Amino acid sequence: TSDQQAARPRLAVPELLIGIGLLACAGAVAWQTLSIPVSPLYSKVGPTVFPYITMVGMTILSLLLIVAALRGGWQPEEEKETP
Protein backbone atom coordinates (compact mmCIF):
# COMPACT_ATOMS: atom_id res chain seq x y z
CA THR A 1 0.00 0.00 0.00
CA SER A 2 2.90 2.38 0.59
CA ASP A 3 3.98 1.88 -3.05
CA GLN A 4 0.50 2.90 -4.22
CA GLN A 5 0.63 6.05 -2.10
CA ALA A 6 4.07 6.94 -3.44
CA ALA A 7 2.93 6.46 -7.06
CA ARG A 8 -0.21 8.57 -6.61
CA PRO A 9 0.44 12.32 -6.95
CA ARG A 10 -0.35 14.51 -3.98
CA LEU A 11 -3.08 17.10 -4.11
CA ALA A 12 -1.55 20.55 -4.53
CA VAL A 13 -3.72 22.59 -2.18
CA PRO A 14 -2.35 26.10 -2.95
CA GLU A 15 -2.83 25.64 -6.69
CA LEU A 16 -6.31 24.23 -6.08
CA LEU A 17 -7.31 27.20 -3.93
CA ILE A 18 -6.00 29.67 -6.50
CA GLY A 19 -7.85 27.82 -9.27
CA ILE A 20 -11.10 27.88 -7.30
CA GLY A 21 -10.63 31.57 -6.51
CA LEU A 22 -9.97 32.38 -10.17
CA LEU A 23 -13.08 30.41 -11.14
CA ALA A 24 -15.10 32.43 -8.62
CA CYS A 25 -13.71 35.65 -10.13
CA ALA A 26 -14.72 34.45 -13.59
CA GLY A 27 -18.21 33.82 -12.25
CA ALA A 28 -18.31 37.35 -10.82
CA VAL A 29 -17.22 38.78 -14.18
CA ALA A 30 -19.99 36.81 -15.91
CA TRP A 31 -22.57 37.95 -13.37
CA GLN A 32 -21.57 41.61 -13.68
CA THR A 33 -21.42 41.38 -17.49
CA LEU A 34 -24.99 40.13 -17.59
CA SER A 35 -26.08 43.28 -15.73
CA ILE A 36 -24.65 45.63 -18.40
CA PRO A 37 -27.58 47.18 -20.28
CA VAL A 38 -27.23 46.62 -24.03
CA SER A 39 -29.34 48.57 -26.48
CA PRO A 40 -30.80 46.62 -29.39
CA LEU A 41 -29.21 49.22 -31.67
CA TYR A 42 -25.73 47.83 -30.96
CA SER A 43 -24.17 45.52 -33.48
CA LYS A 44 -22.88 42.08 -32.49
CA VAL A 45 -19.78 43.69 -30.99
CA GLY A 46 -21.21 45.63 -28.10
CA PRO A 47 -20.03 46.64 -24.65
CA THR A 48 -20.20 43.07 -23.32
CA VAL A 49 -17.86 41.37 -25.80
CA PHE A 50 -14.57 42.03 -24.02
CA PRO A 51 -15.86 41.08 -20.55
CA TYR A 52 -17.13 37.80 -22.02
CA ILE A 53 -13.75 37.14 -23.66
CA THR A 54 -12.06 37.85 -20.32
CA MET A 55 -14.49 35.54 -18.52
CA VAL A 56 -13.90 32.68 -20.96
CA GLY A 57 -10.13 33.08 -20.65
CA MET A 58 -10.29 33.16 -16.85
CA THR A 59 -12.52 30.08 -16.81
CA ILE A 60 -10.20 28.09 -19.07
CA LEU A 61 -7.12 29.06 -17.07
CA SER A 62 -8.79 28.28 -13.75
CA LEU A 63 -9.94 24.86 -14.96
CA LEU A 64 -6.43 24.08 -16.22
CA LEU A 65 -5.01 25.13 -12.86
CA ILE A 66 -7.53 22.96 -10.98
CA VAL A 67 -6.70 19.94 -13.16
CA ALA A 68 -2.98 20.52 -12.60
CA ALA A 69 -3.58 20.76 -8.85
CA LEU A 70 -5.53 17.50 -8.80
CA ARG A 71 -2.66 15.82 -10.66
CA GLY A 72 -0.14 16.93 -8.06
CA GLY A 73 0.66 20.48 -9.06
CA TRP A 74 3.44 21.97 -11.09
CA GLN A 75 6.89 20.48 -10.61
CA PRO A 76 10.18 21.08 -12.40
CA GLU A 77 11.45 18.19 -14.52
CA GLU A 78 14.22 17.44 -11.99
CA GLU A 79 11.68 16.85 -9.22
CA LYS A 80 9.46 14.66 -11.41
CA GLU A 81 12.28 12.21 -12.12
CA THR A 82 13.38 11.67 -8.52
CA PRO A 83 11.37 9.05 -6.61
Coordinates of N, CA and C in Angstrom, one line a residue:
T1 N 0.8 -1.2 0.0 CA 0.0 0.0 0.0 C 0.9 1.3 0.0
S2 N 2.0 1.2 0.6 CA 2.9 2.4 0.6 C 3.4 2.7 -0.8
D3 N 3.6 1.6 -1.7 CA 4.0 1.9 -3.1 C 2.9 2.6 -3.8
Q4 N 1.6 2.2 -3.5 CA 0.5 2.9 -4.2 C 0.4 4.4 -3.8
Q5 N 0.7 4.7 -2.6 CA 0.6 6.0 -2.1 C 1.8 6.9 -2.7
A6 N 2.9 6.2 -2.9 CA 4.1 6.9 -3.4 C 3.9 7.2 -4.9
A7 N 3.2 6.3 -5.6 CA 2.9 6.5 -7.1 C 1.8 7.5 -7.3
R8 N 0.9 7.6 -6.4 CA -0.2 8.6 -6.6 C 0.3 10.0 -6.3
P9 N 0.0 10.9 -7.2 CA 0.4 12.3 -7.0 C -0.4 12.9 -5.8
R10 N 0.3 13.8 -5.1 CA -0.3 14.5 -4.0 C -1.2 15.6 -4.5
L11 N -2.2 16.0 -3.8 CA -3.1 17.1 -4.1 C -2.3 18.4 -3.8
A12 N -2.2 19.3 -4.7 CA -1.5 20.5 -4.5 C -2.6 21.6 -4.1
V13 N -2.7 21.7 -2.8 CA -3.7 22.6 -2.2 C -3.6 24.1 -2.6
P14 N -2.4 24.7 -2.6 CA -2.4 26.1 -2.9 C -2.8 26.3 -4.4
E15 N -2.4 25.5 -5.3 CA -2.8 25.6 -6.7 C -4.3 25.4 -6.8
L16 N -4.9 24.5 -6.0 CA -6.3 24.2 -6.1 C -7.1 25.4 -5.6
L17 N -6.6 26.0 -4.5 CA -7.3 27.2 -3.9 C -7.3 28.4 -4.9
I18 N -6.1 28.6 -5.5 CA -6.0 29.7 -6.5 C -6.9 29.4 -7.7
G19 N -7.0 28.2 -8.2 CA -7.9 27.8 -9.3 C -9.3 28.0 -8.9
I20 N -9.7 27.7 -7.7 CA -11.1 27.9 -7.3 C -11.4 29.4 -7.2
G21 N -10.4 30.1 -6.6 CA -10.6 31.6 -6.5 C -10.7 32.2 -7.9
L22 N -9.9 31.8 -8.8 CA -10.0 32.4 -10.2 C -11.3 32.0 -10.8
L23 N -11.8 30.8 -10.6 CA -13.1 30.4 -11.1 C -14.2 31.2 -10.5
A24 N -14.1 31.6 -9.3 CA -15.1 32.4 -8.6 C -15.0 33.8 -9.2
C25 N -13.8 34.3 -9.5 CA -13.7 35.7 -10.1 C -14.3 35.6 -11.5
A26 N -14.1 34.6 -12.3 CA -14.7 34.5 -13.6 C -16.2 34.5 -13.5
G27 N -16.8 33.8 -12.5 CA -18.2 33.8 -12.2 C -18.7 35.2 -11.9
A28 N -17.9 36.0 -11.1 CA -18.3 37.3 -10.8 C -18.3 38.2 -12.1
V29 N -17.3 38.0 -12.9 CA -17.2 38.8 -14.2 C -18.4 38.5 -15.0
A30 N -18.8 37.2 -15.1 CA -20.0 36.8 -15.9 C -21.3 37.4 -15.3
W31 N -21.4 37.4 -14.0 CA -22.6 37.9 -13.4 C -22.7 39.5 -13.6
Q32 N -21.6 40.2 -13.5 CA -21.6 41.6 -13.7 C -21.8 42.0 -15.2
T33 N -21.3 41.1 -16.1 CA -21.4 41.4 -17.5 C -22.9 41.2 -17.9
L34 N -23.6 40.3 -17.3 CA -25.0 40.1 -17.6 C -25.8 41.3 -17.2
S35 N -25.3 42.1 -16.2 CA -26.1 43.3 -15.7 C -25.8 44.5 -16.6
I36 N -24.9 44.5 -17.5 CA -24.6 45.6 -18.4 C -25.8 45.8 -19.4
P37 N -26.5 47.0 -19.3 CA -27.6 47.2 -20.3 C -27.1 47.3 -21.7
V38 N -27.6 46.6 -22.6 CA -27.2 46.6 -24.0 C -28.4 47.0 -24.8
S39 N -28.3 48.1 -25.6 CA -29.3 48.6 -26.5 C -29.5 47.7 -27.7
P40 N -30.7 47.4 -28.2 CA -30.8 46.6 -29.4 C -30.2 47.3 -30.6
L41 N -29.8 48.5 -30.5 CA -29.2 49.2 -31.7 C -27.7 48.8 -31.9
Y42 N -27.1 48.2 -30.8 CA -25.7 47.8 -31.0 C -25.6 46.7 -31.9
S43 N -24.5 46.7 -32.6 CA -24.2 45.5 -33.5 C -23.8 44.3 -32.6
K44 N -23.3 43.3 -33.2 CA -22.9 42.1 -32.5 C -21.7 42.4 -31.5
V45 N -20.9 43.3 -31.9 CA -19.8 43.7 -31.0 C -20.2 44.9 -30.2
G46 N -20.7 44.6 -29.0 CA -21.2 45.6 -28.1 C -20.3 45.8 -26.9
P47 N -20.8 46.4 -25.8 CA -20.0 46.6 -24.6 C -19.8 45.4 -23.8
T48 N -20.4 44.3 -24.1 CA -20.2 43.1 -23.3 C -19.2 42.1 -23.9
V49 N -18.7 42.4 -25.1 CA -17.9 41.4 -25.8 C -16.6 41.1 -25.0
F50 N -15.9 42.2 -24.7 CA -14.6 42.0 -24.0 C -14.7 41.4 -22.6
P51 N -15.7 41.8 -21.8 CA -15.9 41.1 -20.5 C -16.1 39.6 -20.7
Y52 N -16.9 39.2 -21.8 CA -17.1 37.8 -22.0 C -15.9 37.1 -22.4
I53 N -15.0 37.7 -23.3 CA -13.8 37.1 -23.7 C -12.9 36.9 -22.4
T54 N -12.8 37.9 -21.6 CA -12.1 37.8 -20.3 C -12.6 36.7 -19.5
M55 N -13.9 36.6 -19.3 CA -14.5 35.5 -18.5 C -14.2 34.2 -19.1
V56 N -14.2 34.0 -20.4 CA -13.9 32.7 -21.0 C -12.4 32.3 -20.7
G57 N -11.5 33.3 -20.9 CA -10.1 33.1 -20.6 C -9.8 32.7 -19.2
M58 N -10.5 33.5 -18.3 CA -10.3 33.2 -16.9 C -10.8 31.8 -16.5
T59 N -11.9 31.4 -17.1 CA -12.5 30.1 -16.8 C -11.6 29.0 -17.3
I60 N -11.1 29.1 -18.5 CA -10.2 28.1 -19.1 C -8.9 28.0 -18.2
L61 N -8.3 29.1 -17.9 CA -7.1 29.1 -17.1 C -7.4 28.5 -15.7
S62 N -8.5 28.8 -15.1 CA -8.8 28.3 -13.7 C -9.0 26.8 -13.8
L63 N -9.7 26.3 -14.8 CA -9.9 24.9 -15.0 C -8.6 24.1 -15.2
L64 N -7.7 24.7 -16.0 CA -6.4 24.1 -16.2 C -5.6 24.0 -14.9
L65 N -5.7 25.1 -14.1 CA -5.0 25.1 -12.9 C -5.6 24.1 -11.9
I66 N -6.9 24.0 -11.9 CA -7.5 23.0 -11.0 C -7.1 21.6 -11.4
V67 N -7.1 21.3 -12.7 CA -6.7 19.9 -13.2 C -5.2 19.7 -12.8
A68 N -4.4 20.7 -13.0 CA -3.0 20.5 -12.6 C -2.8 20.3 -11.1
A69 N -3.6 21.0 -10.3 CA -3.6 20.8 -8.8 C -4.0 19.4 -8.5
L70 N -5.1 18.9 -9.1 CA -5.5 17.5 -8.8 C -4.5 16.4 -9.2
R71 N -3.7 16.8 -10.2 CA -2.7 15.8 -10.7 C -1.4 15.9 -9.9
G72 N -1.3 16.8 -8.9 CA -0.1 16.9 -8.1 C 0.6 18.3 -8.2
G73 N 0.1 19.2 -9.0 CA 0.7 20.5 -9.1 C 1.8 20.5 -10.0
W74 N 2.3 21.7 -10.2 CA 3.4 22.0 -11.1 C 4.7 21.6 -10.4
Q75 N 5.6 20.9 -11.1 CA 6.9 20.5 -10.6 C 7.9 20.6 -11.7
P76 N 9.1 21.1 -11.4 CA 10.2 21.1 -12.4 C 10.5 19.7 -12.8
E77 N 11.1 19.5 -14.0 CA 11.5 18.2 -14.5 C 12.4 17.4 -13.6
E78 N 13.3 18.1 -12.9 CA 14.2 17.4 -12.0 C 13.5 16.8 -10.8
E79 N 12.4 17.4 -10.3 CA 11.7 16.8 -9.2 C 10.8 15.7 -9.7
K80 N 10.3 15.7 -10.9 CA 9.5 14.7 -11.4 C 10.2 13.4 -11.5
E81 N 11.5 13.4 -11.9 CA 12.3 12.2 -12.1 C 12.7 11.5 -10.8
T82 N 12.9 12.3 -9.8 CA 13.4 11.7 -8.5 C 12.2 11.0 -7.8
P83 N 12.5 9.8 -7.3 CA 11.4 9.1 -6.6 C 11.1 9.6 -5.2

